[in-house]
mmCIF file of C-alpha atoms and ligand atoms in Angstrom:
data_model
loop_
_atom_site.group_PDB
_atom_site.id
_atom_site.type_symbol
_atom_site.label_atom_id
_atom_site.label_comp_id
_atom_site.label_asym_id
_atom_site.label_seq_id
_atom_site.Cartn_x
_atom_site.Cartn_y
_atom_site.Cartn_z
ATOM 1 C CA UNK A 18 -6.785 2.906 -14.113
ATOM 2 C CA UNK A 19 -4.801 1.845 -17.206
ATOM 3 C CA UNK A 20 -1.071 1.440 -16.687
ATOM 4 C CA UNK A 21 0.948 4.106 -18.478
ATOM 5 C CA UNK A 22 3.959 2.362 -19.988
ATOM 6 C CA UNK A 23 7.467 3.628 -19.296
ATOM 7 C CA UNK A 24 10.631 2.503 -21.092
ATOM 8 C CA UNK A 25 12.369 -0.174 -19.079
ATOM 9 C CA UNK A 26 11.599 -2.741 -16.391
ATOM 10 C CA UNK A 27 14.313 -4.172 -14.133
ATOM 11 C CA UNK A 28 14.250 -7.976 -14.231
ATOM 12 C CA UNK A 29 16.766 -10.049 -12.281
ATOM 13 C CA UNK A 30 19.508 -7.472 -12.570
ATOM 14 C CA UNK A 31 18.952 -6.347 -16.150
ATOM 15 C CA UNK A 32 16.867 -3.713 -17.859
ATOM 16 C CA UNK A 33 14.319 -5.097 -20.287
ATOM 17 C CA UNK A 34 12.195 -3.063 -22.706
ATOM 18 C CA UNK A 35 8.704 -2.525 -21.287
ATOM 19 C CA UNK A 36 7.041 -4.623 -24.012
ATOM 20 C CA UNK A 37 9.529 -7.472 -23.605
ATOM 21 C CA UNK A 38 9.032 -7.913 -19.837
ATOM 22 C CA UNK A 39 7.347 -11.318 -20.192
ATOM 23 C CA UNK A 40 7.178 -14.503 -18.148
ATOM 24 C CA UNK A 41 6.318 -18.093 -19.098
ATOM 25 C CA UNK A 42 2.640 -19.036 -18.759
ATOM 26 C CA UNK A 43 3.641 -22.009 -16.585
ATOM 27 C CA UNK A 44 5.322 -19.810 -13.960
ATOM 28 C CA UNK A 45 4.448 -21.068 -10.469
ATOM 29 C CA UNK A 46 3.212 -17.729 -9.129
ATOM 30 C CA UNK A 47 0.661 -17.420 -11.935
ATOM 31 C CA UNK A 48 -0.943 -20.717 -10.890
ATOM 32 C CA UNK A 49 -0.726 -20.656 -7.112
ATOM 33 C CA UNK A 50 -0.471 -16.957 -6.126
ATOM 34 C CA UNK A 51 2.955 -17.558 -4.621
ATOM 35 C CA UNK A 52 4.521 -14.129 -5.164
ATOM 36 C CA UNK A 53 5.207 -11.191 -2.842
ATOM 37 C CA UNK A 54 5.198 -7.533 -3.794
ATOM 38 C CA UNK A 55 5.448 -3.950 -2.595
ATOM 39 C CA UNK A 56 3.878 -0.665 -3.550
ATOM 40 C CA UNK A 57 6.159 2.362 -3.208
ATOM 41 C CA UNK A 58 5.949 5.942 -4.466
ATOM 42 C CA UNK A 59 8.521 8.453 -5.630
ATOM 43 C CA UNK A 60 7.645 12.141 -5.494
ATOM 44 C CA UNK A 61 9.181 15.229 -7.102
ATOM 45 C CA UNK A 62 11.193 17.416 -4.721
ATOM 46 C CA UNK A 63 13.527 20.412 -5.013
ATOM 47 C CA UNK A 64 16.408 17.903 -5.343
ATOM 48 C CA UNK A 65 14.775 15.750 -8.027
ATOM 49 C CA UNK A 66 12.698 12.628 -7.438
ATOM 50 C CA UNK A 67 12.807 11.029 -3.996
ATOM 51 C CA UNK A 68 11.494 7.609 -3.014
ATOM 52 C CA UNK A 69 9.413 7.627 0.147
ATOM 53 C CA UNK A 70 10.582 5.094 2.769
ATOM 54 C CA UNK A 71 12.328 2.950 0.164
ATOM 55 C CA UNK A 72 14.354 0.836 2.602
ATOM 56 C CA UNK A 73 11.360 0.234 4.862
ATOM 57 C CA UNK A 74 9.336 -1.014 1.894
ATOM 58 C CA UNK A 75 12.137 -3.285 0.714
ATOM 59 C CA UNK A 76 12.566 -4.633 4.244
ATOM 60 C CA UNK A 77 8.860 -5.435 4.308
ATOM 61 C CA UNK A 78 9.206 -7.149 0.922
ATOM 62 C CA UNK A 79 11.838 -9.413 2.460
ATOM 63 C CA UNK A 80 9.656 -10.030 5.490
ATOM 64 C CA UNK A 81 6.838 -11.071 3.148
ATOM 65 C CA UNK A 82 9.282 -13.402 1.367
ATOM 66 C CA UNK A 83 10.413 -14.836 4.702
ATOM 67 C CA UNK A 84 6.803 -15.554 5.706
ATOM 68 C CA UNK A 85 6.328 -17.537 2.491
ATOM 69 C CA UNK A 86 9.751 -19.234 2.801
ATOM 70 C CA UNK A 87 11.075 -17.569 -0.321
ATOM 71 C CA UNK A 88 14.740 -16.878 -0.723
ATOM 72 C CA UNK A 89 15.300 -13.784 -2.881
ATOM 73 C CA UNK A 90 18.538 -13.811 -4.888
ATOM 74 C CA UNK A 91 19.268 -10.087 -4.260
ATOM 75 C CA UNK A 92 19.808 -8.133 -1.032
ATOM 76 C CA UNK A 93 17.663 -5.284 0.288
ATOM 77 C CA UNK A 94 20.467 -2.851 -0.566
ATOM 78 C CA UNK A 95 20.719 -4.161 -4.107
ATOM 79 C CA UNK A 96 16.975 -3.770 -4.631
ATOM 80 C CA UNK A 97 17.022 -0.214 -3.235
ATOM 81 C CA UNK A 98 19.805 0.663 -5.673
ATOM 82 C CA UNK A 99 17.993 -1.112 -8.533
ATOM 83 C CA UNK A 100 14.830 0.891 -7.778
ATOM 84 C CA UNK A 101 16.652 4.208 -7.987
ATOM 85 C CA UNK A 102 18.401 3.085 -11.160
ATOM 86 C CA UNK A 103 15.037 2.118 -12.696
ATOM 87 C CA UNK A 104 13.659 5.588 -11.985
ATOM 88 C CA UNK A 105 16.775 7.197 -13.490
ATOM 89 C CA UNK A 106 16.675 5.004 -16.599
ATOM 90 C CA UNK A 107 13.019 5.853 -17.163
ATOM 91 C CA UNK A 108 13.676 9.575 -16.551
ATOM 92 C CA UNK A 109 10.557 9.926 -14.461
ATOM 93 C CA UNK A 110 9.955 12.455 -11.667
ATOM 94 C CA UNK A 111 6.938 10.983 -9.977
ATOM 95 C CA UNK A 112 5.898 7.348 -10.023
ATOM 96 C CA UNK A 113 4.480 4.288 -8.384
ATOM 97 C CA UNK A 114 7.041 1.519 -7.926
ATOM 98 C CA UNK A 115 6.056 -2.140 -7.993
ATOM 99 C CA UNK A 116 8.724 -4.672 -6.963
ATOM 100 C CA UNK A 117 7.584 -8.278 -7.313
ATOM 101 C CA UNK A 118 9.328 -11.462 -6.231
ATOM 102 C CA UNK A 119 7.795 -14.375 -8.072
ATOM 103 C CA UNK A 120 8.406 -18.048 -8.591
ATOM 104 C CA UNK A 121 9.220 -18.611 -12.200
ATOM 105 C CA UNK A 122 9.160 -21.444 -14.678
ATOM 106 C CA UNK A 123 10.641 -24.836 -13.973
ATOM 107 C CA UNK A 124 8.551 -26.802 -11.493
ATOM 108 C CA UNK A 125 4.839 -27.377 -11.094
ATOM 109 C CA UNK A 126 2.914 -28.518 -8.046
ATOM 110 C CA UNK A 127 2.137 -27.119 -4.630
ATOM 111 C CA UNK A 128 5.670 -27.305 -3.296
ATOM 112 C CA UNK A 129 7.172 -23.906 -4.159
ATOM 113 C CA UNK A 130 10.611 -24.590 -2.696
ATOM 114 C CA UNK A 131 12.388 -25.892 -5.830
ATOM 115 C CA UNK A 132 11.120 -23.080 -8.081
ATOM 116 C CA UNK A 133 13.432 -20.378 -9.424
ATOM 117 C CA UNK A 134 13.041 -17.018 -7.685
ATOM 118 C CA UNK A 135 12.698 -14.029 -10.000
ATOM 119 C CA UNK A 136 12.436 -10.346 -9.193
ATOM 120 C CA UNK A 137 11.028 -7.489 -11.250
ATOM 121 C CA UNK A 138 10.779 -3.775 -10.515
ATOM 122 C CA UNK A 139 8.479 -1.632 -12.645
ATOM 123 C CA UNK A 140 7.775 2.093 -12.349
ATOM 124 C CA UNK A 141 5.038 4.133 -13.969
ATOM 125 C CA UNK A 142 3.182 7.396 -13.326
ATOM 126 C CA UNK A 143 0.128 6.717 -11.188
ATOM 127 C CA UNK A 144 -2.347 9.382 -10.155
ATOM 128 C CA UNK A 145 -4.680 9.263 -7.190
ATOM 129 C CA UNK A 146 -5.623 5.652 -6.469
ATOM 130 C CA UNK A 147 -9.157 6.556 -5.380
ATOM 131 C CA UNK A 148 -9.472 9.554 -7.700
ATOM 132 C CA UNK A 149 -8.749 13.270 -7.287
ATOM 133 C CA UNK A 150 -12.255 13.844 -6.019
ATOM 134 C CA UNK A 151 -11.847 11.066 -3.444
ATOM 135 C CA UNK A 152 -8.664 12.691 -2.186
ATOM 136 C CA UNK A 153 -10.345 16.078 -1.799
ATOM 137 C CA UNK A 154 -13.929 15.235 -0.878
ATOM 138 C CA UNK A 155 -13.725 11.713 0.531
ATOM 139 C CA UNK A 156 -15.018 8.307 -0.556
ATOM 140 C CA UNK A 157 -18.139 6.249 0.119
ATOM 141 C CA UNK A 158 -17.417 2.926 1.772
ATOM 142 C CA UNK A 159 -19.271 -0.266 2.655
ATOM 143 C CA UNK A 160 -18.466 -2.970 5.176
ATOM 144 C CA UNK A 161 -17.832 -6.058 3.062
ATOM 145 C CA UNK A 162 -19.576 -9.399 3.429
ATOM 146 C CA UNK A 163 -16.086 -10.892 2.944
ATOM 147 C CA UNK A 164 -13.998 -11.199 6.093
ATOM 148 C CA UNK A 165 -10.278 -10.499 6.376
ATOM 149 C CA UNK A 166 -8.679 -13.921 6.738
ATOM 150 C CA UNK A 167 -7.695 -14.929 10.221
ATOM 151 C CA UNK A 168 -3.943 -15.349 10.726
ATOM 152 C CA UNK A 169 -4.033 -19.149 10.679
ATOM 153 C CA UNK A 170 -5.702 -19.164 7.274
ATOM 154 C CA UNK A 171 -3.096 -16.932 5.629
ATOM 155 C CA UNK A 172 -0.175 -14.901 6.979
ATOM 156 C CA UNK A 173 -1.913 -11.584 6.293
ATOM 157 C CA UNK A 174 1.226 -9.686 7.318
ATOM 158 C CA UNK A 175 2.704 -10.820 3.993
ATOM 159 C CA UNK A 176 1.954 -8.790 0.896
ATOM 160 C CA UNK A 177 1.459 -12.055 -0.968
ATOM 161 C CA UNK A 178 -0.095 -11.980 -4.430
ATOM 162 C CA UNK A 179 -2.551 -14.834 -3.691
ATOM 163 C CA UNK A 180 -3.635 -13.211 -0.437
ATOM 164 C CA UNK A 181 -5.028 -10.278 -2.436
ATOM 165 C CA UNK A 182 -7.876 -12.363 -3.874
ATOM 166 C CA UNK A 183 -9.602 -11.597 -0.563
ATOM 167 C CA UNK A 184 -9.190 -7.844 -1.146
ATOM 168 C CA UNK A 185 -10.276 -8.122 -4.784
ATOM 169 C CA UNK A 186 -13.510 -9.908 -3.834
ATOM 170 C CA UNK A 187 -14.320 -7.161 -1.350
ATOM 171 C CA UNK A 188 -13.374 -4.405 -3.810
ATOM 172 C CA UNK A 189 -15.609 -5.774 -6.583
ATOM 173 C CA UNK A 190 -18.507 -6.244 -4.183
ATOM 174 C CA UNK A 191 -18.194 -2.593 -3.072
ATOM 175 C CA UNK A 192 -17.874 -1.239 -6.617
ATOM 176 C CA UNK A 193 -20.854 -3.288 -7.886
ATOM 177 C CA UNK A 194 -22.859 -1.899 -4.975
ATOM 178 C CA UNK A 195 -22.041 1.658 -6.042
ATOM 179 C CA UNK A 196 -19.422 2.371 -3.363
ATOM 180 C CA UNK A 197 -15.806 3.458 -3.779
ATOM 181 C CA UNK A 198 -14.118 1.158 -1.293
ATOM 182 C CA UNK A 199 -14.760 -1.774 1.051
ATOM 183 C CA UNK A 200 -13.972 -2.167 4.742
ATOM 184 C CA UNK A 201 -13.108 -5.672 5.921
ATOM 185 C CA UNK A 202 -13.928 -7.006 9.366
ATOM 186 C CA UNK A 203 -12.013 -9.959 10.770
ATOM 187 C CA UNK A 204 -13.670 -13.195 11.901
ATOM 188 C CA UNK A 205 -14.211 -11.702 15.396
ATOM 189 C CA UNK A 206 -16.179 -8.840 13.882
ATOM 190 C CA UNK A 207 -13.511 -6.245 14.539
ATOM 191 C CA UNK A 208 -12.533 -3.758 11.870
ATOM 192 C CA UNK A 209 -9.322 -4.766 10.102
ATOM 193 C CA UNK A 210 -8.702 -2.443 7.142
ATOM 194 C CA UNK A 211 -9.763 -1.576 3.608
ATOM 195 C CA UNK A 212 -8.867 -3.583 0.493
ATOM 196 C CA UNK A 213 -5.497 -1.868 -0.013
ATOM 197 C CA UNK A 214 -5.394 0.708 2.786
ATOM 198 C CA UNK A 215 -5.352 1.004 6.563
ATOM 199 C CA UNK A 216 -8.237 2.680 8.346
ATOM 200 C CA UNK A 217 -8.343 5.393 11.030
ATOM 201 C CA UNK A 218 -11.134 7.114 12.911
ATOM 202 C CA UNK A 219 -11.154 10.250 15.047
ATOM 203 C CA UNK A 220 -13.348 10.427 18.110
ATOM 204 C CA UNK A 221 -13.279 13.294 20.616
ATOM 205 C CA UNK A 222 -9.960 14.419 19.175
ATOM 206 C CA UNK A 223 -8.269 11.026 19.623
ATOM 207 C CA UNK A 224 -6.997 9.212 16.523
ATOM 208 C CA UNK A 225 -7.671 5.466 16.600
ATOM 209 C CA UNK A 226 -6.539 2.695 14.244
ATOM 210 C CA UNK A 227 -6.953 -1.092 14.578
ATOM 211 C CA UNK A 228 -3.880 -3.019 15.795
ATOM 212 C CA UNK A 229 -2.099 -5.348 13.401
ATOM 213 C CA UNK A 230 -3.536 -8.261 15.421
ATOM 214 C CA UNK A 231 -6.877 -7.335 13.785
ATOM 215 C CA UNK A 232 -5.425 -8.542 10.487
ATOM 216 C CA UNK A 233 -4.499 -5.056 9.298
ATOM 217 C CA UNK A 234 -1.254 -4.750 7.379
ATOM 218 C CA UNK A 235 1.484 -2.872 9.230
ATOM 219 C CA UNK A 236 1.226 -0.069 6.700
ATOM 220 C CA UNK A 237 4.104 2.322 6.261
ATOM 221 C CA UNK A 238 1.719 5.174 5.516
ATOM 222 C CA UNK A 239 -0.120 4.168 8.712
ATOM 223 C CA UNK A 240 3.173 4.469 10.587
ATOM 224 C CA UNK A 241 4.022 7.783 8.899
ATOM 225 C CA UNK A 242 0.613 9.242 9.735
ATOM 226 C CA UNK A 243 0.789 8.041 13.352
ATOM 227 C CA UNK A 244 4.209 9.683 13.668
ATOM 228 C CA UNK A 245 3.095 12.939 12.048
ATOM 229 C CA UNK A 246 -0.089 13.049 14.160
ATOM 230 C CA UNK A 247 1.841 12.543 17.399
ATOM 231 C CA UNK A 248 4.339 15.214 16.342
ATOM 232 C CA UNK A 249 1.371 17.563 15.836
ATOM 233 C CA UNK A 250 0.282 16.837 19.403
ATOM 234 C CA UNK A 251 -2.543 14.373 18.794
ATOM 235 C CA UNK A 252 -3.153 11.320 20.907
ATOM 236 C CA UNK A 253 -2.940 8.225 18.675
ATOM 237 C CA UNK A 254 -4.022 4.805 19.901
ATOM 238 C CA UNK A 255 -4.258 1.312 18.437
ATOM 239 C CA UNK A 256 -7.534 -0.300 19.501
ATOM 240 C CA UNK A 257 -10.054 -2.776 18.180
ATOM 241 C CA UNK A 258 -13.011 -1.087 16.502
ATOM 242 C CA UNK A 259 -16.540 -2.301 15.851
ATOM 243 C CA UNK A 260 -18.433 -1.281 12.727
ATOM 244 C CA UNK A 261 -20.628 0.917 14.960
ATOM 245 C CA UNK A 262 -17.480 2.821 16.001
ATOM 246 C CA UNK A 263 -17.126 3.738 12.321
ATOM 247 C CA UNK A 264 -20.723 4.999 12.203
ATOM 248 C CA UNK A 265 -20.161 7.130 15.328
ATOM 249 C CA UNK A 266 -16.771 8.551 14.345
ATOM 250 C CA UNK A 267 -16.277 12.318 14.085
ATOM 251 C CA UNK A 268 -13.898 11.662 11.198
ATOM 252 C CA UNK A 269 -12.538 8.660 9.371
ATOM 253 C CA UNK A 270 -9.832 8.244 6.763
ATOM 254 C CA UNK A 271 -7.800 5.580 5.052
ATOM 255 C CA UNK A 272 -4.070 5.490 4.334
ATOM 256 C CA UNK A 273 -1.833 3.651 1.892
ATOM 257 C CA UNK A 274 1.031 4.245 -0.477
ATOM 258 C CA UNK A 275 -1.209 4.180 -3.545
ATOM 259 C CA UNK A 276 -4.193 5.910 -1.924
ATOM 260 C CA UNK A 277 -2.138 8.337 0.232
ATOM 261 C CA UNK A 278 -4.624 9.793 2.772
ATOM 262 C CA UNK A 279 -8.268 9.733 1.734
ATOM 263 C CA UNK A 280 -11.148 10.843 3.995
ATOM 264 C CA UNK A 281 -14.275 8.674 4.275
ATOM 265 C CA UNK A 282 -17.532 10.425 3.381
ATOM 266 C CA UNK A 283 -19.726 7.592 4.544
ATOM 267 C CA UNK A 284 -19.742 4.060 5.918
ATOM 268 C CA UNK A 285 -22.756 1.856 5.069
ATOM 269 C CA UNK A 286 -24.666 4.947 3.869
ATOM 270 C CA UNK A 287 -24.191 6.794 7.158
ATOM 271 C CA UNK A 288 -22.376 10.085 6.723
ATOM 272 C CA UNK A 289 -19.191 10.276 8.763
ATOM 273 C CA UNK A 290 -19.169 13.178 11.248
ATOM 274 C CA UNK A 291 -21.331 16.259 11.553
ATOM 275 C CA UNK A 292 -20.416 17.824 8.186
ATOM 276 C CA UNK A 293 -22.716 15.846 5.887
ATOM 277 C CA UNK A 294 -19.791 13.611 4.963
ATOM 278 C CA UNK A 295 -17.349 16.398 4.119
ATOM 279 C CA UNK A 296 -13.792 15.721 5.326
ATOM 280 C CA UNK A 297 -12.966 16.756 8.879
ATOM 281 C CA UNK A 298 -10.222 19.137 9.996
ATOM 282 C CA UNK A 299 -7.866 16.506 11.410
ATOM 283 C CA UNK A 300 -7.951 14.355 8.243
ATOM 284 C CA UNK A 301 -7.242 17.432 6.130
ATOM 285 C CA UNK A 302 -4.442 18.608 8.416
ATOM 286 C CA UNK A 303 -2.769 15.186 8.339
ATOM 287 C CA UNK A 304 -3.230 14.887 4.586
ATOM 288 C CA UNK A 305 -1.518 18.253 4.047
ATOM 289 C CA UNK A 306 1.297 17.334 6.453
ATOM 290 C CA UNK A 307 1.791 13.992 4.686
ATOM 291 C CA UNK A 308 2.116 15.711 1.296
ATOM 292 C CA UNK A 309 4.638 18.154 2.777
ATOM 293 C CA UNK A 310 6.682 15.205 4.064
ATOM 294 C CA UNK A 311 6.667 13.139 0.864
ATOM 295 C CA UNK A 312 7.663 16.165 -1.218
ATOM 296 C CA UNK A 313 10.636 16.865 1.056
ATOM 297 C CA UNK A 314 9.204 20.109 2.398
ATOM 298 C CA UNK A 315 9.457 19.199 6.081
ATOM 299 C CA UNK A 316 13.045 18.664 7.293
ATOM 300 C CA UNK A 317 11.747 16.729 10.296
ATOM 301 C CA UNK A 318 11.009 13.802 7.993
ATOM 302 C CA UNK A 319 14.094 14.062 5.771
ATOM 303 C CA UNK A 320 15.135 10.534 6.798
ATOM 304 C CA UNK A 321 12.096 9.112 5.035
ATOM 305 C CA UNK A 322 13.329 10.249 1.620
ATOM 306 C CA UNK A 323 15.816 8.537 -0.644
ATOM 307 C CA UNK A 324 16.937 10.953 -3.353
ATOM 308 C CA UNK A 325 17.213 9.211 -6.702
ATOM 309 C CA UNK A 326 19.980 11.396 -8.165
ATOM 310 C CA UNK A 327 22.250 11.512 -5.067
HETATM 311 N N1 PPE B 408 -3.459 -2.740 3.720
HETATM 312 C C1 PPE B 408 -3.383 -3.419 2.563
HETATM 313 C C2 PPE B 408 -4.185 -4.666 2.418
HETATM 314 C C3 PPE B 408 -2.573 -2.934 1.552
HETATM 315 O O1 PPE B 408 -2.487 -3.605 0.415
HETATM 316 C C4 PPE B 408 -1.842 -1.741 1.728
HETATM 317 C C5 PPE B 408 -0.988 -1.196 0.625
HETATM 318 C C6 PPE B 408 -1.953 -1.063 2.961
HETATM 319 C C7 PPE B 408 -2.767 -1.602 3.939
HETATM 320 C C8 PPE B 408 -1.181 0.185 3.254
HETATM 321 O O2 PPE B 408 0.191 -0.088 3.364
HETATM 322 P P1 PPE B 408 1.289 1.021 3.020
HETATM 323 O O3 PPE B 408 1.262 1.218 1.562
HETATM 324 O O4 PPE B 408 2.557 0.443 3.527
HETATM 325 O O5 PPE B 408 0.897 2.243 3.746
HETATM 326 N N2 PPE B 408 -1.505 -1.396 -0.642
HETATM 327 C C9 PPE B 408 -0.648 -1.225 -1.793
HETATM 328 C C10 PPE B 408 -1.213 -1.899 -3.006
HETATM 329 C C11 PPE B 408 -2.432 -1.353 -3.617
HETATM 330 C C12 PPE B 408 -2.703 -2.072 -4.910
HETATM 331 O O6 PPE B 408 -1.955 -2.953 -5.290
HETATM 332 O O7 PPE B 408 -3.685 -1.743 -5.560
HETATM 333 C C13 PPE B 408 -0.260 0.225 -2.022
HETATM 334 O O8 PPE B 408 -0.875 1.125 -1.474
HETATM 335 O O9 PPE B 408 0.704 0.449 -2.749
#
């Protein structure tokens, strides 16, 4: 999906014109994948644009930085304020927000510690990550031949730029094979997650998602959906899943900020559930409830919204 340019990008405390938001080609992060980032969304509401779980995302950004021993020069509060300011400056109602902490120009070599720390926040309109049709009708998935890295290979809890090469390999393999998305198992053979989304199944009315010890990211959409599902009266458990559990699921869906909630039509060419791959009732109910929450239409989840113009 091509990026749709907006006007300004926040860089280290200043607004820079979109086309001037450049970095030096010898920046450390470009060579060694030593950056950390977030993916956040703002949605239109009755009170103007609102950022969904802004503080939680920024806290996770700082946790990612901590895992990689980075020392960001701004506070979480300052970055939350900068994000809202960036949305205001760009006069945009609905957008994806990409904060990035990267190691800039000045030192080369594997030791990242002496490098300057830079931060950028960009916003742009971004439609459905896996397509409108994927959102409505579900996506076809394939278990990848690439494994999610075990936690002593990489700290997979960090949204580190270099760590995403693993996801990209799996994504390309799935796309080249004619599928929409890949599912990664960990080195024990348990299901971890998708390339940029967490994974859930439904079996006998119970909603199950792999624990973070599987290598799955502690997704904020995952947390939101678990909360919403419990509030709707569903039993939600974290448990290790085998690929055969995916084949036998009544329903399956993936969650992420970019993807939102997308049902799975099939896993390894086996239709999910008894409906020929069509989305199941629980996935659709949770998807609708999630959209109500992010658009500020359910007061129960008002705390999750940060209004940009307040
Ligand atoms: N797992 C991975 C590996 C992941 O990248 C994401 C977010 C999630 C789970 C879901 O986390 P959360 O967004 O907090 O619910 N992936 C982001 C990046 C996608 C991309 O860069 O492309 C996102 O959804 O914004």
